[in-house]
Tab-separated table of C-alpha atoms in Angstrom:
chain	number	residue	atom	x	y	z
P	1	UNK	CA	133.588	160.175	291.580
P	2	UNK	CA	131.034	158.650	293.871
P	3	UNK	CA	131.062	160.035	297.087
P	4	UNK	CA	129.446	157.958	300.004
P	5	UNK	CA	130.868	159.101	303.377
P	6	UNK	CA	130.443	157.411	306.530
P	7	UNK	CA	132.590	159.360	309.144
P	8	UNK	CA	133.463	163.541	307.931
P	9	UNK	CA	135.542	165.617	309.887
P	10	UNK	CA	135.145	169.432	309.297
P	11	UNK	CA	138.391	171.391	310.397
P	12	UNK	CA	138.008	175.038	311.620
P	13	UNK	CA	139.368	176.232	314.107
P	14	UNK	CA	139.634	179.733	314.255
P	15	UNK	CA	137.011	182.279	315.461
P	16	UNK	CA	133.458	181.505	316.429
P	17	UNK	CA	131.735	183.655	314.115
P	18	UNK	CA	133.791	182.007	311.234
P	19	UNK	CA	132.781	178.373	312.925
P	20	UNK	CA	129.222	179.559	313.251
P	21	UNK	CA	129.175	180.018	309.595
P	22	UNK	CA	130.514	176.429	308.503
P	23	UNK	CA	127.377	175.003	310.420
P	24	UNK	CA	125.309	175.660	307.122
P	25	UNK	CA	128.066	173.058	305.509
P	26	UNK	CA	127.508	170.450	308.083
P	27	UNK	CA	123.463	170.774	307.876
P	28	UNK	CA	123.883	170.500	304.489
P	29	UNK	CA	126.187	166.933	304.449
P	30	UNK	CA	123.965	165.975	307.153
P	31	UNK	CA	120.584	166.246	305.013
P	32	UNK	CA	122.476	164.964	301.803
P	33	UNK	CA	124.254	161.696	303.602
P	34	UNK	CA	122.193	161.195	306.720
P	35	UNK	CA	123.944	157.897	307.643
P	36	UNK	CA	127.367	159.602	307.708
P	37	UNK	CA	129.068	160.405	310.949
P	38	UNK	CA	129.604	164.439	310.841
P	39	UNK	CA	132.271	165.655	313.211
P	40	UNK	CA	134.106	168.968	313.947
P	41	UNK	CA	137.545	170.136	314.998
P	42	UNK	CA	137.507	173.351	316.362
P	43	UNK	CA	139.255	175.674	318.935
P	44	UNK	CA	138.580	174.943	322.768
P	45	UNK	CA	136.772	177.949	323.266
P	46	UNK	CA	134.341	177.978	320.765
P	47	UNK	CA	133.306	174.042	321.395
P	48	UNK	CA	130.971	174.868	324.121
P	49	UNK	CA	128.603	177.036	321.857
P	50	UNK	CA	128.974	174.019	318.701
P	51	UNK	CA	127.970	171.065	320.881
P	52	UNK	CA	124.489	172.831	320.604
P	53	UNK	CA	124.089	172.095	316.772
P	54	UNK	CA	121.960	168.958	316.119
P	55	UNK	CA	123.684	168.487	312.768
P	56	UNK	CA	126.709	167.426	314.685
P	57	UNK	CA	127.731	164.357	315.897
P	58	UNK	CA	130.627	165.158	317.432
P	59	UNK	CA	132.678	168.223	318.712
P	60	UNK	CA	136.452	168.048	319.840
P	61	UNK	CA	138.702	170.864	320.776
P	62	UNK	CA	142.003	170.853	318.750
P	63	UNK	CA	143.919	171.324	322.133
P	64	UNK	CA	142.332	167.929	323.323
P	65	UNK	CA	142.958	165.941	320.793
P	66	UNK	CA	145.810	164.846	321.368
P	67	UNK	CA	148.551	163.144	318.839
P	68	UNK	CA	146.834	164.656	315.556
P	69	UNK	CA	148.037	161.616	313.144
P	70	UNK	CA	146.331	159.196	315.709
P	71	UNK	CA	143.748	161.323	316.188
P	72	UNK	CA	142.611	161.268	312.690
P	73	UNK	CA	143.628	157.665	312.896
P	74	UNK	CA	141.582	156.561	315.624
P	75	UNK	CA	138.488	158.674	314.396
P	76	UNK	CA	138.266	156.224	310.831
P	77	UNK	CA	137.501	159.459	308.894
P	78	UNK	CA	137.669	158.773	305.146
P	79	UNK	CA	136.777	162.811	304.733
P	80	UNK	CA	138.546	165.737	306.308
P	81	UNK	CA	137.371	168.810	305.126
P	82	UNK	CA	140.010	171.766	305.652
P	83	UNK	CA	137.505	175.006	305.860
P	84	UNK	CA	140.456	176.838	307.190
P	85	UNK	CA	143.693	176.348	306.692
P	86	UNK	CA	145.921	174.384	309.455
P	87	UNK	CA	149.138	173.333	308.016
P	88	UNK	CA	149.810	170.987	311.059
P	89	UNK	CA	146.648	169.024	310.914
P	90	UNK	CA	147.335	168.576	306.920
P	91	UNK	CA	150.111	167.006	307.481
P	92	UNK	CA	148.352	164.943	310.109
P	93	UNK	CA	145.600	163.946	308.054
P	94	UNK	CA	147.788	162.799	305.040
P	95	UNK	CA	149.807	160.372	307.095
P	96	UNK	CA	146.631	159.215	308.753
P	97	UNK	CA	145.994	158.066	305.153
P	98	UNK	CA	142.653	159.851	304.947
P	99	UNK	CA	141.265	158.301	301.631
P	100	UNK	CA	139.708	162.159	301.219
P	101	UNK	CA	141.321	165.531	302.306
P	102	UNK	CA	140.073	168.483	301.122
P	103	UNK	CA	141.835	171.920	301.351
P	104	UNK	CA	141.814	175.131	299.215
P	105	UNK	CA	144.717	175.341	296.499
P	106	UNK	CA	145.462	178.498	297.959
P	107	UNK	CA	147.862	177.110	300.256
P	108	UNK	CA	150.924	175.697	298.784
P	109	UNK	CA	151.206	173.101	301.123
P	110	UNK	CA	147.733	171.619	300.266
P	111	UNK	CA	148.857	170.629	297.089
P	112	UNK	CA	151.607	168.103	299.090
P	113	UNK	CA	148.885	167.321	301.915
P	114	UNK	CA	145.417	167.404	300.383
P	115	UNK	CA	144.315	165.038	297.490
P	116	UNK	CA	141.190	166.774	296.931
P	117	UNK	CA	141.674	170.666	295.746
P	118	UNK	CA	139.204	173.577	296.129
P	119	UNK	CA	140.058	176.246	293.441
P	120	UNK	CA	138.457	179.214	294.284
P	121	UNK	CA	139.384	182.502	295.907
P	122	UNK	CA	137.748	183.968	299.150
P	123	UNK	CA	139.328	187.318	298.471
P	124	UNK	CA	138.070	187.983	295.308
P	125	UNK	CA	134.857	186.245	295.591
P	126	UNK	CA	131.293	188.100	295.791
P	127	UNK	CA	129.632	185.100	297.643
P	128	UNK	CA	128.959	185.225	301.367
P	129	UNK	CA	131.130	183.402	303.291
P	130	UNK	CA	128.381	180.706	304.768
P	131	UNK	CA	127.874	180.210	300.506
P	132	UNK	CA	131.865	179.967	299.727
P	133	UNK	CA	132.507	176.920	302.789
P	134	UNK	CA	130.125	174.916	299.968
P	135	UNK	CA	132.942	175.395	297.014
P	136	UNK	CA	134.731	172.860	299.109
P	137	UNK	CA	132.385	170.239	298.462
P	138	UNK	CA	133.035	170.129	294.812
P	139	UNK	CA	136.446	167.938	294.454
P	140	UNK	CA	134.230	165.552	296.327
P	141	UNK	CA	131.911	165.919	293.215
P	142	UNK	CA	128.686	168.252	295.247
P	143	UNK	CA	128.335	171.311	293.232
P	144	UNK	CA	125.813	172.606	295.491
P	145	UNK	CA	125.137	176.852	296.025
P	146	UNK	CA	122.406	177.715	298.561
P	147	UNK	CA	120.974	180.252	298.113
P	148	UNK	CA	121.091	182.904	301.085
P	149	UNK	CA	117.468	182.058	302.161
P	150	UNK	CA	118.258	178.483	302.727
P	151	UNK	CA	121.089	179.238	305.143
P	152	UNK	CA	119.302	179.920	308.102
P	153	UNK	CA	117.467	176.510	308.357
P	154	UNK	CA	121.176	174.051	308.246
P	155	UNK	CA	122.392	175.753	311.365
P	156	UNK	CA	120.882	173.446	313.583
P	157	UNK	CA	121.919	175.473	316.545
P	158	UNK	CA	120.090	175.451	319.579
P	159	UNK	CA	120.346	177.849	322.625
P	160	UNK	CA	120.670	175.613	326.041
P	161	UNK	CA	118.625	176.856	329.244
P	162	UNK	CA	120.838	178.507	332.548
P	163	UNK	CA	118.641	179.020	335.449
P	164	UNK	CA	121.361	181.759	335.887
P	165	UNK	CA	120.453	183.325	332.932
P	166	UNK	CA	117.008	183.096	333.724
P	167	UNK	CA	117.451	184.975	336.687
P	168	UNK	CA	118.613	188.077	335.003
P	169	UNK	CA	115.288	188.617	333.217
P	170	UNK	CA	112.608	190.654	334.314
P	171	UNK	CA	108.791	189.746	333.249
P	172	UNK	CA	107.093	192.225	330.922
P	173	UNK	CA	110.500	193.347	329.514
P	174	UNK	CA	112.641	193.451	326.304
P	175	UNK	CA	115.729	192.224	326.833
P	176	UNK	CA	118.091	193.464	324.307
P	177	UNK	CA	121.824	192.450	324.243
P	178	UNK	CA	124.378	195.291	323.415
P	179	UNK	CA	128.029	193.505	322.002
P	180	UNK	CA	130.627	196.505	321.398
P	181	UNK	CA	133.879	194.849	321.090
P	182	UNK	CA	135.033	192.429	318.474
P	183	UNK	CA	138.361	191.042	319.339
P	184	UNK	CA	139.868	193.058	316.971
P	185	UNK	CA	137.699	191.506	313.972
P	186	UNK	CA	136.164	193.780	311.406
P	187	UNK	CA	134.590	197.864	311.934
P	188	UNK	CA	133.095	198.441	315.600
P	189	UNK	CA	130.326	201.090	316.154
P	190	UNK	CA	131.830	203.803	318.136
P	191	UNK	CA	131.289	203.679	321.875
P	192	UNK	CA	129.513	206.498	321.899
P	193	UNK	CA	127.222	205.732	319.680
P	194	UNK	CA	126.060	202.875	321.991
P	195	UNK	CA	126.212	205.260	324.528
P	196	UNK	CA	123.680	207.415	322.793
P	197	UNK	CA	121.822	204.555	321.688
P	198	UNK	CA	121.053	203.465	325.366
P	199	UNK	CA	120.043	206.732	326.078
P	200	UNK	CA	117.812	206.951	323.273
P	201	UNK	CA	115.952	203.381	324.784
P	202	UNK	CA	115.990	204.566	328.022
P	203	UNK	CA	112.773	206.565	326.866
P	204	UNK	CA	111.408	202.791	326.183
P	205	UNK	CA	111.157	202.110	329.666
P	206	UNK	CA	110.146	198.110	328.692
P	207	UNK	CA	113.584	198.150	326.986
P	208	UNK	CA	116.464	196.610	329.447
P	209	UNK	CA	119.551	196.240	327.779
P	210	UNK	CA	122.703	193.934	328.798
P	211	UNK	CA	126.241	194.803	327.620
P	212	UNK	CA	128.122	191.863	326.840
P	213	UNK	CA	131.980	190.950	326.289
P	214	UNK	CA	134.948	189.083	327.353
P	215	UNK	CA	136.479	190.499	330.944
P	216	UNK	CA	139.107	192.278	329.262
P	217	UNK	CA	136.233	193.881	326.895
P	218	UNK	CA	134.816	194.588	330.383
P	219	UNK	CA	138.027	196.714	331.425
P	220	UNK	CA	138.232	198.674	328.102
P	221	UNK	CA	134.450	199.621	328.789
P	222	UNK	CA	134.868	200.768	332.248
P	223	UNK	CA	137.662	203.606	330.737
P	224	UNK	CA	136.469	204.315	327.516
P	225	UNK	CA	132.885	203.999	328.218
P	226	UNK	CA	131.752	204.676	331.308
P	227	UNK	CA	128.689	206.252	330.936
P	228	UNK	CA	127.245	203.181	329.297
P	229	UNK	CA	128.145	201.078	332.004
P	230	UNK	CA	126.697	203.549	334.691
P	231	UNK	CA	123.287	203.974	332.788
P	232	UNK	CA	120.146	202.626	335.158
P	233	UNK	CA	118.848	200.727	331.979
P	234	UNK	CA	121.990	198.885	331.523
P	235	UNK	CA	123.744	195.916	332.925
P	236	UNK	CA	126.796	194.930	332.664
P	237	UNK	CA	127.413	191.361	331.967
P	238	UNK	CA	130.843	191.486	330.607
P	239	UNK	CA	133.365	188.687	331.791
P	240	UNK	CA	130.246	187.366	333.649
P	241	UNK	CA	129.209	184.347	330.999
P	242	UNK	CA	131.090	181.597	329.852
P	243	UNK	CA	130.198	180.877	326.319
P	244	UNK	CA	127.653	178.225	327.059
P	245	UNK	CA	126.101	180.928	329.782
P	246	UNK	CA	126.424	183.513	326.422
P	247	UNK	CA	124.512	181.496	324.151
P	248	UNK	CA	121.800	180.599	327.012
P	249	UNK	CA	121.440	184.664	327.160
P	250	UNK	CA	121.466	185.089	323.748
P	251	UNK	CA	118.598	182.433	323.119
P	252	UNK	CA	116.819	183.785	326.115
P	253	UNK	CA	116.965	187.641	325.274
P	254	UNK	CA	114.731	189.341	322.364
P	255	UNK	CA	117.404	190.686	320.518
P	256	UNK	CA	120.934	191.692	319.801
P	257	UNK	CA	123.044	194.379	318.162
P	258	UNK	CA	126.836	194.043	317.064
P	259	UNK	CA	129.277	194.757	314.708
P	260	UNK	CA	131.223	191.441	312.579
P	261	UNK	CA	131.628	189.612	315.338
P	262	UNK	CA	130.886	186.117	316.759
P	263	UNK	CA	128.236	186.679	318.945
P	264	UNK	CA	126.199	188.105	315.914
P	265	UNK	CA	126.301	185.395	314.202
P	266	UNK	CA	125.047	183.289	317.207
P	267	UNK	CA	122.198	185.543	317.255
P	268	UNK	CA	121.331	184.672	313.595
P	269	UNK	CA	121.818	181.244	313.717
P	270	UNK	CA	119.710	180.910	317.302
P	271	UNK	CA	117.416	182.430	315.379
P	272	UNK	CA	117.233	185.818	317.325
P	273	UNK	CA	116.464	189.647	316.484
P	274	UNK	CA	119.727	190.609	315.530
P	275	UNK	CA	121.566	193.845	313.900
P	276	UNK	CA	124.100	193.894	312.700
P	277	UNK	CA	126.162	197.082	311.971
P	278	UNK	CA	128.553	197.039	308.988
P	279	UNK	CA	130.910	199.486	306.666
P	280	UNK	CA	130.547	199.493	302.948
P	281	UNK	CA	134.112	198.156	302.686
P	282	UNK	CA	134.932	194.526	300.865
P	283	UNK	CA	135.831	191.937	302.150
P	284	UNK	CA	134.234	193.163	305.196
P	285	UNK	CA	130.677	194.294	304.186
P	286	UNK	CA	127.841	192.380	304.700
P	287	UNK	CA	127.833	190.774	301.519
P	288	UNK	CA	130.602	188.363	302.711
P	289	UNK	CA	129.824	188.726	306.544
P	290	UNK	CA	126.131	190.176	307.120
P	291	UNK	CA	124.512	187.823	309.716
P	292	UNK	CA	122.157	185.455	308.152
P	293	UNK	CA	119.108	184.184	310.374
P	294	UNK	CA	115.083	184.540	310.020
P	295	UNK	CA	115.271	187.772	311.820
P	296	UNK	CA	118.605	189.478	311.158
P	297	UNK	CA	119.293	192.404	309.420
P	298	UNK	CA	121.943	194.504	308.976
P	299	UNK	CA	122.250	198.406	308.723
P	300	UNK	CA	125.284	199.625	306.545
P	301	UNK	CA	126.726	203.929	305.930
P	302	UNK	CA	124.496	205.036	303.129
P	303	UNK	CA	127.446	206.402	300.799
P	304	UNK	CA	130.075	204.247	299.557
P	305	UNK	CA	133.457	204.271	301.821
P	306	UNK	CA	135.856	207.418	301.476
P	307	UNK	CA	138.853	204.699	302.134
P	308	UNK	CA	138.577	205.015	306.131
P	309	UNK	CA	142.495	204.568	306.697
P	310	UNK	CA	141.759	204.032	310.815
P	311	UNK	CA	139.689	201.156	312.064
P	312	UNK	CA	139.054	203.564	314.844
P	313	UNK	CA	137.800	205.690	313.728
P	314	UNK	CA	135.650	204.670	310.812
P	315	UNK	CA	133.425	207.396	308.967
P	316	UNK	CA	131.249	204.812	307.362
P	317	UNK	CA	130.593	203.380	311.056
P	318	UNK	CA	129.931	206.335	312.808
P	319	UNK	CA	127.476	206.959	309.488
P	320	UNK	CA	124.893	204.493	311.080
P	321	UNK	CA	123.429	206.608	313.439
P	322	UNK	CA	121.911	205.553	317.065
P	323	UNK	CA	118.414	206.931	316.243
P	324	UNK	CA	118.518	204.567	313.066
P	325	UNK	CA	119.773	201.500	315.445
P	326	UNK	CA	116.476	202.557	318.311
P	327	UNK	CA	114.333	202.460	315.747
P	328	UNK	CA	115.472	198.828	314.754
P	329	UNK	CA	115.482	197.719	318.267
P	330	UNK	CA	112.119	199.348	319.167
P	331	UNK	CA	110.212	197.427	315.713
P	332	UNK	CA	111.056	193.762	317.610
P	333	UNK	CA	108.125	194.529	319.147
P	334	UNK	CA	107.033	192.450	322.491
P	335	UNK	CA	108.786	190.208	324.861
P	336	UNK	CA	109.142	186.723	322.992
P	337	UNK	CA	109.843	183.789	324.605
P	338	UNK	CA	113.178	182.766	323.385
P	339	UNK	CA	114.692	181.132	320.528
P	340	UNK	CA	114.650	177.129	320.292
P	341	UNK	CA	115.992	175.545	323.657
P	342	UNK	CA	118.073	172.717	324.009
């Protein structure tokens, strides 16, 4: 088939780490079909941080959009791409009469809602996931792979400026951004070993580090890690940001370190020193979930993983040790001056 697109839609709308990681796809359909209209649909909360990626021309929250079937109606898409699965908008889209909806033939009821069918298997595959959004493009007749090294540049994500943000920074200092939590999503680092890691930096007295997280993060750091919060070269920033306000700090800061999580993969995309700290365990290595960016990295346990039955605690996390993560954060080297500002 010839495909010539004018209007795409790109459905995901689930976490922003997972979103973060289907920009690649839209900077890709972008370059390829640069007249085309290239949309996303994504969760409410993680719209803010997307309407900072150039390669889209439109963002809309899924709670905003109203009537789906006259949503897709009223948007003249002729190509919905289903990067996750949403059984309600599949139905949407196929009595919208989208001439082409894409979905993976994973899900049964793709095969009655999508006329275009991805066969391939994220479970089982060895790809990362920014690589495996791609296999999507092939019922529409793109058999396209990037390599890992062309990733970083079809983000197209851009970090905004907050005078707020501003405000927190002190000249002649490293600003390094500490992200514990993770919603649940994925091996943290214990909280100790950021505790330890803080102390360890506090003998970099250029070092200032901000702990970041949601409010309720916040709360679950005040009990279980208190002497983190109370350490004179921390600050803590949790429930303090709105997402926009997060990705303004992130852009503005000279690094960050985090476990599978969205901010992470912020960091990467913005461009940013990031770490990110990972178990040995598939699917959630960093094979399929390592941040990808010009200067992230990732540290992982040494020795394979001894089949850690609680996410708790996690042997292969508590592996990576804090004087392995200073020494990371110590070779950024000197105050930058941000990533690329909207």
């Amino acid at each position: 088939m010839r495909f010539a697109p004018e209007r795409i839609l790109i459905c995901r709308t689930d976490n922003i780490g997972d979103v973060v990681l289907t920009l690649p796809l839209a900077g890709y359909l972008k370059s390829r079909f640069p007249q085309a209209q290239v949309d996303l649909l994504c969760r409410a909360y993680v719209a803010p941080a997307m309407r900072h990626c150039r390669f889209l021309d439109r963002v809309i929250a899924v709670e905003e959009a109203g009537e789906l079937e006259a949503f897709f109606k009223e948007g003249g898409y002729d190509t919905v791409i289903f990067a996750y699965p949403d059984r309600r908008l599949a139905k949407a889209a196929r009595r919208a009469r989208v001439p082409n909806r894409v979905g993976t033939s994973h899900r049964v009821y793709h095969w009655f809602t999508c006329n275009r069918l991805a066969h391939f298997s994220r479970v089982k595959s060895d790809l990362h996931e920014a690589q495996l959004n791609f296999a999507l493009l092939r019922p529409l007749g793109i058999d396209h792979l990037p390599p890992l090294g062309e990733i970083p540049a079809l983000y197209g994500l851009a970090a905004p400026r907050d005078p707020a943000v501003d405000a927190l920074l002190e000249h002649g200092k490293r600003h390094v951004i500490l992200h514990p939590k993770s919603n649940g999503n994925g091996r943290e680092w214990p909280l100790d070993h950021y505790t330890a890691l803080a102390r360890e930096l506090a003998a970099t007295p250029d070092i200032r580090l901000f702990v970041t997280g949601s409010q309720a993060e916040g709360r679950l750091l005040a009990q279980q890690a208190p002497d983190l919060l109370a350490l004179p070269n921390v600050s803590n920033l949790c429930g303090a940001l709105s997402l926009d306000g997060l990705v303004a700090l992130i852009g503005a800061c000279d690094g960050l370190v985090a476990s599978g999580t969205g901010p992470l993969h912020l960091s990467a995309a913005l461009g940013r020193p990031t770490l990110g700290l990972f178990p040995p365990i598939k699917p959630i290595d960093p094979a399929r979930w390592g941040a990808l960016g010009a200067q992230a990295t990732v540290l992982v346990a040494p020795q394979p993983c001894a089949a850690c039955a609680d996410p708790a605690a996690c042997a292969c996390m508590r592996a990576i040790t804090p004087q392995a993560v200073a020494a990371q954060v110590r070779a950024w080297g000197a105050p930058s001056q941000g990533a690329a500002r909207n």
